[in-house]
Amino acid sequence: MDTESTHSGYSNRSGRSNRHGDRSRERHKASSSKDSSRSERSVVINPPDTPSQDSPVHNGEPLPGEPRPAADHGEDAQDDNWGETTTAVTGTSELSISQEEVVGLGKEIQDRTQGIRRYLPLAVGVCVGLLVVATPLVFLLLPAVLWPDRLQACGAACEGLFLSISFKLLILLVAIWALFLRLGHASLPRVCVYRAFLTTLTLLLTMSYWLFYGVRILDAQDEDYHGIVQFSASLVDSQLFVHYLAVVLLELRHLHPCYNVCVIRSTDGETRHYNIGQLSIQKAALSILEYYYRDFPVHNPALLSASKHRAAKHLAGLKVYNVDAPGTTAGAQPGNESQSRAMVTAAAKRKDAAHSELYYEEADYERRVRKRRARLVVAVEEAFTHVRRMKKEDEQAAPSDIMDVHEAALAVFPSMARALQKYLRTTRRQHCHTMESIQKHLAFCLINNMSPKAFLEAYLSPGPTLQYGPERWMADQWTLVSEASVTSGMKEGTEFLLRCLDFSLAVTVKRIPYIRVTEEFVDPKSHKFLLLLQSETSV
């Protein structure tokens, strides 16, 4: 398909703009006639602000707003109102790709790689687990298949080893499923060092047994089947010990607390402290994020915007005047100078009184919050009282007239909706709760016969982040920023950053000090004393 071009021009009242459009069209026709022999199916896409040449060129014409080449500057300089006189030339072809399609293609590739990274450890664990379980069975079956006539009879001791191998393999299979065959709930930037070490050790152990089995048993066609069974049993024992090492390294090593981490949210300064064990930086970051969703209150950007508005209002109140402004006469200059200095002094006094304004603003905000809260509590208590009254009436009514709990929640919700909406707007948490979630929570409280206070607890104070849906916090992807390698262990003074879309978590690591407790023996006889009574005293 030939290249289709669309010419769009904006007319102007001046003749210069018309001549400008005509010249651009003539230049475009000349350039298109010169390049008619070349194919225009290839499109070069340059990212914004990074042109490939001094000025980006499309079909021989500079883009609107870009400076023209040096040959055109002397002919016709660009005027100030270029946005009304520019002729835009666009071209389409079969192989044209828009920037949005390129971005979408990149996102699809990233989603696929994320899926591969999520299921790759599970696939590796399944393969290694099958290899571990199947190898002892293959060691037992190969001699019985390849040279069954020359094998010696297997006695009672050999049959006992069969029973031992069967139960050990069953235990090993369950242990592998419990420890390794689990779908990961997080994606880490690097491979876990201990998991890679254990996988490599398992493969080396299995390959070593296969080499010994191939040289000493398969090539020689050993007739001692009891020895072959003992060889398989020793492999199963070695695999059980490797699994025990995996439990120690992956599950037990980090349980003993060694470090105290301080986690600070960058926007509002919310701080928490946690004790964690000996972990790598990326595993510690994963544990901290799990604690964050459980313990930190949900991030509320509305409160931050309120503080920014207050700071902007105070900055807007400060005005700077030029005392020595030009254009003033000598006789009027002293008066203007004194007036300007008076205004600067007033602005400085207003700046000094900013703390008083902040104090009264916070006091007024707390007063409004208490007022809205009181109205909300009263409205909810009245609604729950009405529900209890309806419940007693339903017990005496016919079965066909009994109202469902969800219907009761829908009927009672309008009586408290206005008070709840005003309270959430005052506390700037209206974006955290939707009408559907409130009605669902109300129905849950009515089904379980909860009190009004139990219903209000979810709205009177901000809950943890995990209490709200993912669409409320939008922080499913985090970036770990660390100067040290993320696979290295934590040390005293280690610092790293967990960054998401709207804020970041700054983490500082401190080692838990070594505590020495001494014992001091107290003689029981030291507590005894003698009281002497005299007749002169009143005792």
Coordinates of C-alpha atoms in Angstrom, one line a residue:
M1 CA 0.0 0.0 0.0
D2 CA 1.3 3.4 -1.0
T3 CA 2.0 5.9 1.7
E4 CA -1.1 8.1 2.3
S5 CA -0.4 11.6 3.5
T6 CA -2.9 14.1 5.0
H7 CA -2.2 17.8 4.7
S8 CA -4.0 20.0 7.3
G9 CA -3.4 23.7 7.4
Y10 CA -4.7 26.5 9.5
S11 CA -5.6 29.7 7.7
N12 CA -4.6 33.1 9.0
R13 CA -5.7 36.6 8.1
S14 CA -2.2 37.7 7.1
G15 CA -0.8 36.9 3.7
R16 CA 2.5 35.9 5.2
S17 CA 1.0 32.8 6.8
N18 CA -0.6 31.7 3.5
R19 CA 2.7 32.1 1.7
H20 CA 4.3 30.1 4.5
G21 CA 1.8 27.2 4.0
D22 CA 2.3 27.3 0.3
R23 CA 6.1 27.1 0.5
S24 CA 5.8 24.1 3.0
R25 CA 3.5 22.2 0.6
E26 CA 5.9 22.9 -2.4
R27 CA 8.8 21.7 -0.3
H28 CA 6.9 18.6 0.6
K29 CA 6.0 17.8 -3.0
A30 CA 9.6 18.3 -4.0
S31 CA 10.9 16.0 -1.3
S32 CA 8.2 13.3 -2.1
S33 CA 9.1 13.4 -5.8
K34 CA 12.8 12.9 -5.0
D35 CA 12.1 10.0 -2.7
S36 CA 9.5 8.3 -4.8
S37 CA 11.9 5.5 -5.7
R38 CA 12.6 4.7 -2.1
S39 CA 10.2 2.6 0.0
E40 CA 8.6 4.3 3.0
R41 CA 7.5 1.2 4.8
S42 CA 10.1 1.5 7.6
V43 CA 9.3 3.9 10.4
V44 CA 11.9 5.1 12.9
I45 CA 10.5 5.7 16.4
N46 CA 12.6 8.0 18.6
P47 CA 11.8 8.4 22.3
P48 CA 10.7 11.8 23.5
D49 CA 13.4 14.4 24.1
T50 CA 16.0 12.2 22.5
P51 CA 16.0 12.9 18.7
S52 CA 18.4 10.9 16.6
Q53 CA 19.7 14.1 14.8
D54 CA 19.9 17.8 15.5
S55 CA 16.2 18.2 14.5
P56 CA 13.8 15.3 14.0
V57 CA 12.7 15.0 10.3
H58 CA 9.6 13.2 9.1
N59 CA 9.2 12.7 5.4
G60 CA 11.7 15.5 4.7
E61 CA 9.9 18.1 6.9
P62 CA 10.8 19.2 10.4
L63 CA 8.2 18.5 13.1
P64 CA 6.1 21.5 14.1
G65 CA 7.9 23.8 16.5
E66 CA 11.4 22.5 15.6
P67 CA 14.0 24.8 14.1
R68 CA 14.5 24.6 10.4
P69 CA 17.8 23.8 8.7
A70 CA 20.3 26.6 8.2
A71 CA 19.3 27.0 4.5
D72 CA 15.7 27.8 5.4
H73 CA 16.5 30.3 8.2
G74 CA 17.6 33.0 5.8
E75 CA 14.7 32.4 3.5
D76 CA 11.9 32.6 6.0
A77 CA 12.3 32.8 9.8
Q78 CA 9.7 31.2 12.0
D79 CA 7.2 33.7 13.5
D80 CA 5.9 33.8 17.0
N81 CA 2.4 32.4 16.2
W82 CA 3.8 29.2 14.7
G83 CA 1.0 27.1 16.2
E84 CA -1.5 28.7 13.8
T85 CA 0.5 28.6 10.6
T86 CA 2.2 25.2 10.8
T87 CA 1.3 22.5 8.2
A88 CA 1.3 19.0 9.8
V89 CA 2.2 16.1 7.5
T90 CA 1.4 12.6 8.7
G91 CA 2.0 9.3 6.9
T92 CA 0.7 5.8 7.5
S93 CA 1.9 2.5 6.1
E94 CA 1.2 -1.2 6.6
L95 CA 4.1 -1.6 9.0
S96 CA 3.5 1.5 11.0
I97 CA 3.5 0.9 14.8
S98 CA 2.3 3.5 17.3
Q99 CA 4.1 4.3 20.5
E100 CA 1.1 2.9 22.5
E101 CA 1.4 -0.4 20.8
V102 CA 5.1 -0.6 21.5
V103 CA 4.4 0.2 25.2
G104 CA 1.7 -2.5 25.3
L105 CA 4.1 -5.0 23.7
G106 CA 6.6 -4.3 26.3
K107 CA 4.1 -4.8 29.1
E108 CA 3.0 -8.1 27.6
I109 CA 6.6 -9.3 27.5
Q110 CA 7.1 -8.2 31.1
D111 CA 3.9 -10.0 32.2
R112 CA 5.1 -13.2 30.5
T113 CA 8.5 -13.0 32.1
Q114 CA 6.9 -12.4 35.5
G115 CA 4.8 -15.5 35.0
I116 CA 7.9 -17.5 34.0
R117 CA 9.8 -16.2 37.1
R118 CA 6.9 -17.2 39.3
Y119 CA 6.5 -20.7 38.1
L120 CA 10.1 -21.5 37.3
P121 CA 11.1 -22.4 41.0
L122 CA 8.1 -24.6 41.3
A123 CA 9.0 -26.4 38.0
V124 CA 12.6 -26.9 39.1
G125 CA 11.4 -28.2 42.5
V126 CA 9.1 -30.7 40.8
C127 CA 11.8 -32.0 38.5
V128 CA 14.4 -32.3 41.3
G129 CA 11.8 -34.0 43.5
L130 CA 10.9 -36.6 40.8
L131 CA 14.6 -37.3 40.2
V132 CA 15.2 -37.8 43.9
V133 CA 12.3 -40.2 44.4
A134 CA 12.7 -42.1 41.1
T135 CA 16.4 -42.7 41.4
P136 CA 16.3 -45.3 44.2
L137 CA 13.5 -47.1 42.5
V138 CA 15.4 -47.2 39.2
F139 CA 18.4 -48.6 41.0
L140 CA 16.3 -51.5 42.3
L141 CA 14.5 -52.2 39.0
L142 CA 17.4 -52.1 36.5
P143 CA 19.1 -55.3 37.7
A144 CA 15.8 -57.2 37.8
V145 CA 15.2 -56.2 34.2
L146 CA 18.6 -56.5 32.6
W147 CA 20.1 -59.7 34.2
P148 CA 17.4 -61.3 36.3
D149 CA 18.7 -64.9 35.9
R150 CA 22.1 -64.2 37.6
L151 CA 20.8 -62.3 40.6
Q152 CA 21.1 -64.0 44.0
A153 CA 18.0 -64.7 46.0
C154 CA 16.9 -61.8 48.3
G155 CA 16.4 -63.0 51.9
A156 CA 14.4 -61.6 54.8
A157 CA 17.0 -58.9 55.5
C158 CA 16.7 -57.7 51.9
E159 CA 12.9 -57.6 52.1
G160 CA 13.2 -55.6 55.3
L161 CA 15.3 -53.1 53.4
F162 CA 12.5 -52.9 50.8
L163 CA 10.0 -52.0 53.5
S164 CA 12.5 -49.4 54.9
I165 CA 13.1 -47.8 51.5
S166 CA 9.3 -47.6 50.8
F167 CA 8.5 -45.7 54.0
K168 CA 11.6 -43.5 53.7
L169 CA 10.6 -42.5 50.1
L170 CA 7.0 -41.8 51.3
I171 CA 8.3 -39.6 54.1
L172 CA 10.8 -37.9 51.7
L173 CA 8.0 -37.2 49.2
V174 CA 5.8 -35.6 51.7
A175 CA 8.7 -33.5 53.1
I176 CA 9.7 -32.3 49.6
W177 CA 6.0 -31.4 48.9
A178 CA 5.8 -29.4 52.2
L179 CA 9.1 -27.5 51.8
F180 CA 9.8 -27.1 48.1
L181 CA 6.6 -27.7 46.1
R182 CA 4.9 -24.4 47.2
L183 CA 3.9 -21.7 44.8
G184 CA 5.8 -18.5 45.8
H185 CA 3.7 -15.6 47.1
A186 CA 6.4 -13.1 46.1
S187 CA 8.9 -12.5 43.3
L188 CA 12.4 -11.6 44.4
P189 CA 15.0 -9.8 42.2
R190 CA 17.7 -12.5 42.7
V191 CA 17.8 -16.2 43.2
C192 CA 17.8 -17.5 46.8
V193 CA 21.4 -18.6 47.6
Y194 CA 20.4 -21.4 50.0
R195 CA 17.9 -22.8 47.6
A196 CA 20.4 -22.8 44.8
F197 CA 23.0 -24.4 47.0
L198 CA 20.6 -27.2 48.2
T199 CA 19.5 -27.9 44.6
T200 CA 23.1 -28.1 43.4
L201 CA 24.0 -30.3 46.4
T202 CA 21.1 -32.7 45.6
L203 CA 22.0 -32.9 42.0
L204 CA 25.7 -33.6 42.8
L205 CA 24.7 -36.3 45.3
T206 CA 22.4 -38.0 42.8
M207 CA 24.9 -37.8 39.9
S208 CA 27.6 -39.2 42.2
Y209 CA 25.4 -42.2 43.0
W210 CA 24.6 -42.6 39.3
L211 CA 28.3 -42.7 38.4
F212 CA 29.1 -45.2 41.1
Y213 CA 26.1 -47.3 40.1
G214 CA 27.0 -47.3 36.4
V215 CA 30.6 -48.3 37.0
R216 CA 30.4 -50.8 39.8
I217 CA 26.9 -52.4 39.1
L218 CA 25.8 -51.9 35.6
D219 CA 29.1 -52.5 33.9
A220 CA 30.1 -55.4 36.1
Q221 CA 26.5 -56.7 36.3
D222 CA 26.8 -57.4 40.0
E223 CA 24.9 -60.5 41.1
D224 CA 24.6 -59.5 44.8
Y225 CA 21.1 -58.0 44.9
H226 CA 21.2 -57.5 48.6
G227 CA 24.2 -55.2 48.2
I228 CA 22.3 -53.3 45.5
V229 CA 19.3 -52.8 47.8
Q230 CA 21.7 -51.5 50.5
F231 CA 23.2 -49.1 48.0
S232 CA 19.7 -47.7 47.2
A233 CA 18.9 -47.5 50.9
S234 CA 22.1 -45.5 51.5
L235 CA 21.0 -43.0 48.8
V236 CA 17.6 -42.5 50.4
D237 CA 19.3 -41.9 53.8
S238 CA 21.6 -39.3 52.2
Q239 CA 18.6 -37.6 50.6
L240 CA 16.9 -37.4 54.0
F241 CA 19.9 -35.8 55.6
V242 CA 20.0 -33.2 52.7
H243 CA 16.4 -32.4 53.4
Y244 CA 17.1 -32.0 57.1
L245 CA 19.9 -29.5 56.1
A246 CA 17.3 -27.7 53.9
V247 CA 14.9 -27.4 56.9
V248 CA 17.7 -25.9 59.0
L249 CA 18.9 -23.4 56.4
L250 CA 15.5 -22.3 55.1
E251 CA 13.1 -22.6 58.0
L252 CA 15.0 -22.6 61.3
R253 CA 18.0 -20.4 60.8
H254 CA 16.1 -17.1 60.6
L255 CA 13.8 -17.8 63.6
H256 CA 16.4 -16.6 66.1
P257 CA 16.2 -12.8 66.2
C258 CA 19.5 -11.1 65.5
Y259 CA 18.7 -7.6 64.2
N260 CA 16.2 -4.8 64.9
V261 CA 15.0 -3.0 61.8
C262 CA 13.4 0.5 61.8
V263 CA 10.9 1.0 59.0
I264 CA 9.9 4.6 58.2
R265 CA 7.3 5.6 55.6
S266 CA 8.7 8.5 53.6
T267 CA 5.4 10.5 53.2
D268 CA 3.9 10.7 56.7
G269 CA 6.8 9.3 58.8
E270 CA 4.8 6.3 60.1
T271 CA 7.4 4.2 62.0
R272 CA 7.5 0.5 63.1
H273 CA 10.3 -1.6 64.7
Y274 CA 10.7 -5.4 64.1
N275 CA 13.1 -8.1 65.2
I276 CA 14.2 -10.4 62.5
G277 CA 16.8 -13.2 62.2
Q278 CA 19.8 -13.8 60.0
L279 CA 18.4 -13.1 56.5
S280 CA 19.6 -11.8 53.2
I281 CA 18.6 -8.3 52.2
Q282 CA 16.0 -9.4 49.7
K283 CA 14.4 -11.9 52.2
A284 CA 14.4 -9.3 54.9
A285 CA 12.7 -6.9 52.5
L286 CA 10.0 -9.5 51.8
S287 CA 9.5 -10.0 55.5
I288 CA 9.2 -6.3 56.1
L289 CA 6.6 -5.9 53.3
E290 CA 4.6 -8.7 55.0
Y291 CA 4.8 -6.8 58.3
Y292 CA 3.9 -3.6 56.4
Y293 CA 0.6 -4.9 55.1
R294 CA -0.3 -6.2 58.5
D295 CA 0.8 -3.4 60.8
F296 CA 1.0 -0.1 59.0
P297 CA -2.2 2.0 58.6
V298 CA -3.3 2.5 55.0
H299 CA -1.5 5.3 53.2
N300 CA -3.8 8.3 52.9
P301 CA -2.6 10.9 50.3
A302 CA -5.5 13.2 51.2
L303 CA -3.9 14.1 54.5
L304 CA -0.6 14.9 52.8
S305 CA -2.4 17.2 50.3
A306 CA -4.0 19.0 53.2
S307 CA -0.6 19.8 54.8
K308 CA 0.8 20.9 51.4
H309 CA -2.2 23.2 51.0
R310 CA -1.6 24.7 54.4
A311 CA 2.1 25.3 53.6
A312 CA 1.2 26.9 50.2
K313 CA -1.3 29.2 52.0
H314 CA 1.4 30.4 54.4
L315 CA 3.9 30.9 51.6
A316 CA 1.3 32.9 49.6
G317 CA 0.9 35.3 52.5
L318 CA 4.5 36.4 52.3
K319 CA 5.0 39.3 49.8
V320 CA 8.3 40.8 48.8
Y321 CA 8.3 44.5 47.7
N322 CA 11.1 46.3 45.8
V323 CA 11.8 49.4 47.9
D324 CA 14.1 50.9 45.2
A325 CA 11.6 50.5 42.4
P326 CA 12.4 52.6 39.3
G327 CA 10.0 55.3 38.1
T328 CA 9.4 56.9 41.5
T329 CA 10.2 60.5 42.1
A330 CA 12.6 61.8 44.7
G331 CA 9.8 63.4 46.8
A332 CA 7.6 60.3 46.8
Q333 CA 10.3 57.8 47.3
P334 CA 10.6 58.1 51.1
G335 CA 6.9 57.6 51.6
N336 CA 6.8 54.5 49.3
E337 CA 9.9 53.2 51.0
S338 CA 8.3 53.5 54.5
Q339 CA 5.0 51.9 53.2
S340 CA 6.9 49.0 51.6
R341 CA 8.9 48.4 54.8
A342 CA 5.7 48.4 56.8
M343 CA 4.2 45.7 54.5
V344 CA 7.3 43.6 54.8
T345 CA 7.2 43.9 58.6
A346 CA 3.5 42.9 58.6
A347 CA 4.3 39.9 56.5
A348 CA 7.1 38.9 58.9
K349 CA 4.8 39.2 61.8
R350 CA 2.3 37.0 60.0
K351 CA 5.0 34.4 59.4
D352 CA 5.8 34.5 63.1
A353 CA 2.1 34.0 63.9
A354 CA 1.9 30.9 61.6
H355 CA 2.1 28.5 64.6
S356 CA -0.9 30.2 66.2
E357 CA -2.9 29.7 62.9
L358 CA -1.8 26.1 62.8
Y359 CA -2.9 25.6 66.4
Y360 CA -6.3 27.0 65.9
E361 CA -6.7 25.2 62.6
E362 CA -5.9 21.8 64.2
A363 CA -8.2 22.6 67.2
D364 CA -11.1 23.4 64.8
Y365 CA -10.4 20.3 62.8
E366 CA -10.5 18.1 66.0
R367 CA -13.7 19.9 67.1
R368 CA -15.4 19.1 63.7
V369 CA -14.2 15.5 63.9
R370 CA -15.6 15.0 67.4
K371 CA -18.9 16.5 66.2
R372 CA -19.1 14.3 63.2
R373 CA -18.2 11.3 65.2
A374 CA -20.9 11.9 67.8
R375 CA -23.5 12.2 65.1
L376 CA -22.3 9.0 63.5
V377 CA -22.3 7.1 66.8
V378 CA -25.9 8.2 67.5
A379 CA -27.1 7.4 64.0
V380 CA -25.6 3.9 64.1
E381 CA -27.0 3.1 67.6
E382 CA -30.4 4.2 66.5
A383 CA -30.1 2.0 63.4
F384 CA -29.0 -1.1 65.3
T385 CA -31.9 -0.5 67.9
H386 CA -34.3 -0.4 65.0
V387 CA -32.9 -3.7 63.6
R388 CA -33.3 -5.4 67.0
R389 CA -36.9 -4.1 67.2
M390 CA -37.5 -5.5 63.7
K391 CA -36.0 -8.8 64.7
K392 CA -38.4 -9.2 67.6
E393 CA -41.3 -8.4 65.3
D394 CA -40.1 -10.9 62.8
E395 CA -40.1 -13.6 65.4
Q396 CA -43.8 -13.1 65.9
A397 CA -44.6 -12.6 62.2
A398 CA -45.4 -15.2 59.6
P399 CA -42.5 -17.0 57.9
S400 CA -43.4 -15.3 54.6
D401 CA -43.0 -11.8 56.0
I402 CA -39.6 -12.4 57.6
M403 CA -36.9 -10.0 56.1
D404 CA -33.6 -11.3 55.0
V405 CA -30.4 -10.0 56.7
H406 CA -29.1 -8.4 53.6
E407 CA -32.5 -6.7 53.0
A408 CA -32.4 -5.4 56.5
A409 CA -28.9 -4.0 55.9
L410 CA -30.2 -2.3 52.8
A411 CA -33.1 -0.9 54.6
V412 CA -31.1 0.4 57.6
F413 CA -28.2 1.8 55.7
P414 CA -29.8 5.1 54.5
S415 CA -30.4 6.2 58.1
M416 CA -26.7 6.2 58.8
A417 CA -25.3 6.9 55.3
R418 CA -25.3 10.7 55.5
A419 CA -23.6 10.8 59.0
L420 CA -21.0 8.2 57.9
Q421 CA -20.3 10.0 54.6
K422 CA -19.7 13.4 56.4
Y423 CA -17.4 11.7 59.0
L424 CA -15.3 10.0 56.3
R425 CA -15.1 13.3 54.3
T426 CA -14.0 15.2 57.4
T427 CA -11.3 12.6 58.3
R428 CA -10.4 12.4 54.5
R429 CA -10.9 8.6 54.4
Q430 CA -13.9 8.5 52.0
H431 CA -11.7 6.9 49.2
C432 CA -11.0 3.9 51.4
H433 CA -14.6 2.8 51.7
T434 CA -17.2 2.2 49.1
M435 CA -21.0 1.9 49.6
E436 CA -20.9 -1.8 48.7
S437 CA -18.1 -2.6 51.2
I438 CA -20.0 -0.7 53.9
Q439 CA -23.2 -2.5 53.2
K440 CA -21.4 -5.8 53.2
H441 CA -19.7 -5.0 56.6
L442 CA -23.1 -4.0 58.0
A443 CA -24.7 -7.3 56.9
F444 CA -21.8 -9.2 58.4
C445 CA -22.3 -7.4 61.7
L446 CA -26.0 -8.1 61.7
I447 CA -25.5 -11.8 60.9
N448 CA -23.1 -12.3 63.7
N449 CA -25.2 -10.1 66.2
M450 CA -22.4 -7.6 66.7
S451 CA -22.8 -4.3 68.6
P452 CA -22.7 -0.8 67.1
K453 CA -19.3 -0.2 68.5
A454 CA -18.0 -3.3 66.6
F455 CA -19.4 -1.9 63.4
L456 CA -17.9 1.5 63.9
E457 CA -14.5 0.3 64.7
A458 CA -13.6 -0.2 61.1
Y459 CA -14.4 3.5 60.3
L460 CA -13.4 5.4 63.5
S461 CA -9.7 4.6 63.1
P462 CA -7.6 3.7 60.1
G463 CA -7.0 0.0 59.8
P464 CA -4.0 -1.9 58.5
T465 CA -3.3 -1.8 54.8
L466 CA -4.3 -5.4 54.2
Q467 CA -7.8 -4.7 55.5
Y468 CA -8.7 -2.7 52.4
G469 CA -8.7 -4.0 48.8
P470 CA -5.7 -3.9 46.5
E471 CA -7.5 -1.1 44.5
R472 CA -7.2 1.1 47.6
W473 CA -3.4 0.9 48.2
M474 CA -2.1 -0.1 44.7
A475 CA 1.3 -1.2 45.9
D476 CA 1.7 -4.7 44.5
Q477 CA 5.1 -3.9 42.9
W478 CA 8.0 -2.7 44.9
T479 CA 11.6 -1.8 44.0
L480 CA 14.5 -2.7 46.3
V481 CA 17.2 -0.1 46.3
S482 CA 20.4 -1.1 48.1
E483 CA 24.1 -0.3 47.8
A484 CA 25.0 -3.8 49.0
S485 CA 24.2 -7.0 47.1
V486 CA 20.6 -8.1 47.8
T487 CA 21.8 -11.7 48.2
S488 CA 24.3 -10.8 51.0
G489 CA 23.3 -11.1 54.6
M490 CA 22.4 -8.1 56.7
K491 CA 24.9 -6.4 59.0
E492 CA 25.1 -3.6 61.5
G493 CA 24.2 -0.3 59.9
T494 CA 22.7 -1.8 56.7
E495 CA 20.3 0.6 54.9
F496 CA 18.0 -0.1 52.0
L497 CA 14.9 1.4 50.4
L498 CA 11.6 -0.2 49.4
R499 CA 10.0 2.0 46.8
C500 CA 6.6 1.8 45.3
L501 CA 4.5 4.2 43.2
D502 CA 3.5 6.9 45.7
F503 CA 6.0 6.5 48.6
S504 CA 8.9 4.5 49.9
L505 CA 10.0 2.6 53.1
A506 CA 13.4 3.5 54.5
V507 CA 14.9 0.5 56.4
T508 CA 17.7 0.8 58.9
V509 CA 19.3 -2.3 60.5
K510 CA 20.6 -2.4 64.1
R511 CA 22.1 -5.5 65.7
I512 CA 20.5 -6.7 68.9
P513 CA 23.1 -6.2 71.6
Y514 CA 24.6 -9.1 73.5
I515 CA 22.9 -9.3 76.9
R516 CA 24.8 -10.6 79.9
V517 CA 22.8 -11.5 82.9
T518 CA 24.7 -12.2 86.2
E519 CA 23.4 -13.7 89.4
E520 CA 23.8 -12.2 92.8
F521 CA 23.2 -14.5 95.8
V522 CA 21.2 -13.0 98.6
D523 CA 21.7 -14.7 102.0
P524 CA 18.3 -15.5 103.5
K525 CA 19.6 -14.6 106.9
S526 CA 20.3 -11.0 105.9
H527 CA 16.6 -10.3 105.9
K528 CA 16.3 -11.2 109.6
F529 CA 16.5 -8.5 112.3
L530 CA 16.1 -8.3 116.0
L531 CA 13.5 -6.1 117.7
L532 CA 14.2 -5.2 121.3
L533 CA 11.3 -4.1 123.3
Q534 CA 11.8 -1.9 126.4
S535 CA 9.3 -1.0 129.1
E536 CA 9.8 2.7 128.6
T537 CA 8.7 2.6 125.0
S538 CA 5.1 2.7 123.9
V539 CA 5.5 -0.4 121.7

